[in-house]
Short mmCIF file of C-alpha atoms in Angstrom, two decimals:
data_model
loop_
_atom_site.label_atom_id
_atom_site.label_comp_id
_atom_site.label_asym_id
_atom_site.label_seq_id
_atom_site.Cartn_x
_atom_site.Cartn_y
_atom_site.Cartn_z
CA MET A 27 0.01 -0.21 0.24
CA VAL A 28 3.24 2.61 0.77
CA SER A 29 4.25 2.04 -2.05
CA GLN A 30 1.56 2.51 -4.11
CA VAL A 31 0.82 5.22 -2.38
CA ARG A 32 4.35 6.93 -3.03
CA SER A 33 4.13 5.85 -7.08
CA LEU A 34 0.58 7.82 -7.20
CA PHE A 35 2.71 10.81 -5.01
CA ILE A 36 4.90 10.96 -8.13
CA GLU A 37 3.79 9.95 -11.14
CA SER A 38 0.54 12.97 -10.45
CA TRP A 39 2.97 15.44 -9.15
CA THR A 40 5.58 14.46 -12.40
CA LEU A 41 2.47 15.26 -14.19
CA TYR A 42 1.74 18.08 -12.37
CA PRO A 43 4.79 20.69 -13.39
CA ILE A 44 4.15 19.27 -17.04
CA GLY A 45 0.28 20.46 -17.14
CA ILE A 46 0.92 24.00 -15.75
CA LEU A 47 4.23 23.94 -18.26
CA LEU A 48 1.52 23.94 -21.33
CA ILE A 49 -0.76 26.51 -19.18
CA ALA A 50 1.67 28.59 -19.55
CA ALA A 51 2.79 28.54 -22.36
CA ARG A 52 -0.45 28.45 -24.08
CA ILE A 53 -0.51 32.84 -22.23
CA ALA A 54 2.36 32.79 -23.16
CA SER A 55 1.95 32.37 -26.69
CA ARG A 56 -1.26 34.04 -26.78
CA ARG A 57 0.20 37.23 -25.16
CA LEU A 58 2.76 37.18 -27.65
CA LEU A 59 0.11 36.99 -30.46
CA LEU A 60 -2.04 39.61 -29.39
CA GLY A 61 0.52 41.93 -27.85
CA SER A 62 -0.60 42.61 -24.35
CA PHE A 63 -2.27 40.09 -21.36
CA ARG A 64 -5.71 42.76 -21.62
CA LYS A 65 -6.42 41.57 -25.36
CA LEU A 66 -6.05 38.11 -24.02
CA GLN A 67 -9.89 36.05 -24.46
CA ILE A 68 -12.26 34.39 -22.56
CA ASP A 69 -11.13 31.05 -23.07
CA ASP A 70 -7.24 32.16 -22.41
CA TRP A 71 -8.21 33.33 -19.12
CA ILE A 72 -10.55 29.65 -18.55
CA MET A 73 -7.25 28.40 -19.02
CA VAL A 74 -5.63 29.95 -16.19
CA PHE A 75 -8.87 28.66 -14.10
CA VAL A 76 -8.25 24.86 -14.79
CA ALA A 77 -4.63 25.43 -13.96
CA VAL A 78 -6.04 26.23 -10.32
CA THR A 79 -8.76 23.46 -10.54
CA PHE A 80 -6.11 21.17 -12.00
CA THR A 81 -3.76 22.05 -8.98
CA GLY A 82 -6.71 20.50 -6.94
CA VAL A 83 -6.45 17.07 -8.67
CA ILE A 84 -3.79 16.78 -8.30
CA VAL A 85 -3.30 17.79 -4.42
CA SER A 86 -6.96 15.35 -3.83
CA VAL A 87 -6.09 12.67 -5.23
CA ASN A 88 -2.87 12.40 -2.57
CA GLN A 89 -4.82 13.32 -0.17
CA VAL A 90 -7.91 10.81 -0.75
CA SER A 91 -4.94 7.46 -1.51
CA GLN A 92 -2.72 8.75 1.08
CA ASN A 93 -5.94 8.03 3.76
CA LEU A 94 -7.99 5.98 2.77
CA SER A 95 -11.61 6.26 2.41
CA ASN A 96 -14.60 4.13 2.50
CA TYR A 97 -14.72 3.10 -0.57
CA LEU A 98 -13.38 -0.21 0.96
CA PRO A 99 -14.14 -3.91 0.88
CA PRO A 100 -16.28 -5.09 3.60
CA GLY A 101 -14.18 -6.15 6.47
CA VAL A 102 -11.79 -4.07 5.72
CA VAL A 103 -13.32 -1.61 8.09
CA GLU A 104 -14.10 -3.58 10.84
CA THR A 105 -10.00 -3.87 11.71
CA PHE A 106 -9.18 -0.55 11.83
CA THR A 107 -7.89 1.68 14.48
CA PRO A 108 -9.56 4.63 15.26
CA GLU A 109 -7.28 6.96 13.52
CA GLU A 110 -7.25 4.99 11.07
CA HIS A 111 -11.08 5.25 11.15
CA ALA A 112 -10.51 9.29 10.97
CA ASN A 113 -7.82 9.17 8.19
CA ALA A 114 -11.13 7.40 6.78
CA ILE A 115 -13.56 9.63 6.90
CA TYR A 116 -10.61 12.46 6.01
CA GLY A 117 -10.60 10.83 3.03
CA SER A 118 -13.54 10.08 2.14
CA LYS A 119 -14.50 13.90 2.30
CA PHE A 120 -11.92 14.49 -0.08
CA VAL A 121 -13.40 12.29 -2.86
CA LEU A 122 -16.15 14.92 -2.53
CA ILE A 123 -13.35 17.56 -3.40
CA LEU A 124 -11.63 15.28 -5.78
CA GLU A 125 -14.36 15.11 -8.19
CA GLU A 126 -15.58 18.49 -7.59
CA PHE A 127 -12.25 19.51 -8.78
CA MET A 128 -12.28 16.62 -11.34
CA LEU A 129 -15.82 18.43 -12.97
CA ALA A 130 -14.48 21.24 -12.56
CA ASN A 131 -11.72 21.16 -14.53
CA THR A 132 -13.44 18.61 -17.51
CA TRP A 133 -16.89 21.39 -18.18
CA LEU A 134 -13.74 24.57 -18.35
CA LEU A 135 -11.78 22.49 -20.94
CA GLY A 136 -14.57 21.77 -22.39
CA LEU A 137 -16.04 25.94 -23.95
CA LYS A 138 -14.59 27.73 -26.42
CA GLN A 139 -15.33 30.40 -28.35
CA ASN A 140 -17.45 30.40 -31.21
CA LYS A 141 -20.53 31.41 -31.65
CA LEU A 142 -22.76 27.60 -31.61
CA VAL A 143 -20.58 26.62 -28.96
CA LYS A 144 -20.63 29.17 -26.90
CA PHE A 145 -24.46 28.29 -26.40
CA VAL A 146 -23.45 24.20 -26.21
CA GLY A 147 -21.16 26.34 -22.87
CA ALA A 148 -24.24 27.88 -22.05
CA TYR A 149 -25.99 24.53 -22.37
CA CYS A 150 -22.97 22.94 -20.73
CA VAL A 151 -23.05 25.12 -17.69
CA PHE A 152 -26.64 24.82 -17.05
CA GLY A 153 -26.41 21.12 -17.08
CA TYR A 154 -23.04 21.89 -14.66
CA VAL A 155 -24.99 24.17 -11.67
CA LEU A 156 -28.51 21.75 -12.40
CA THR A 157 -26.24 18.56 -12.10
CA GLN A 158 -24.48 20.34 -9.21
CA ILE A 159 -27.69 21.06 -6.90
CA LEU A 160 -29.16 18.00 -7.57
CA TYR A 161 -25.90 16.21 -7.09
CA LEU A 162 -25.26 18.06 -3.93
CA GLY A 163 -29.42 18.81 -2.66
CA VAL A 164 -31.37 16.76 -3.94
CA TRP A 165 -30.06 12.43 -4.54
CA CYS A 166 -26.71 12.32 -2.00
CA ARG A 167 -29.49 12.14 1.22
CA PRO A 168 -28.27 11.40 4.15
CA PHE A 169 -25.29 13.99 2.79
CA GLN A 170 -22.70 12.47 6.03
CA GLN A 171 -23.25 9.07 4.72
CA TYR A 172 -21.28 10.04 2.07
CA TRP A 173 -17.41 9.76 4.09
CA GLN A 174 -19.59 7.51 6.90
CA VAL A 175 -16.77 4.63 7.36
CA PRO A 176 -18.81 1.65 6.83
CA VAL A 177 -21.62 3.04 5.02
CA ASP A 178 -24.89 2.37 6.09
CA ASN A 179 -26.34 2.50 2.88
CA CYS A 180 -24.09 0.91 -0.26
CA GLU A 181 -25.42 2.78 -3.18
#
């Protein structure tokens, strides 16, 4: 288990500077092309926000791997010490954070500037907001069971 956590840590933090470097190269290229940061377009600024959500994905996935979660096979939770139980709850909360960052990253990377794409982008933003409201407010009930260890309801 420790080697898997270490491997994920090394791989994810190796991928991180590559992703940030690509985003920085895009912004620098657009700045050179347009002549000023003021002339950057909305999709350029979206990429800056993608860097924030990408950072959140990397941090969250490492927290989940280090602290476990409630995604465990039956019988494992019963062997936990109180400290491992608390870590699993903490990791389960980070699963929610990780999912939100991954969703935001996926949706943000899909936005562009063409009129048809703007319409589809607005539809996607509406769908994203509606999904978040329904997921966090309606479907995932009782919400505190999302990070409960062990889970009473496996759904």
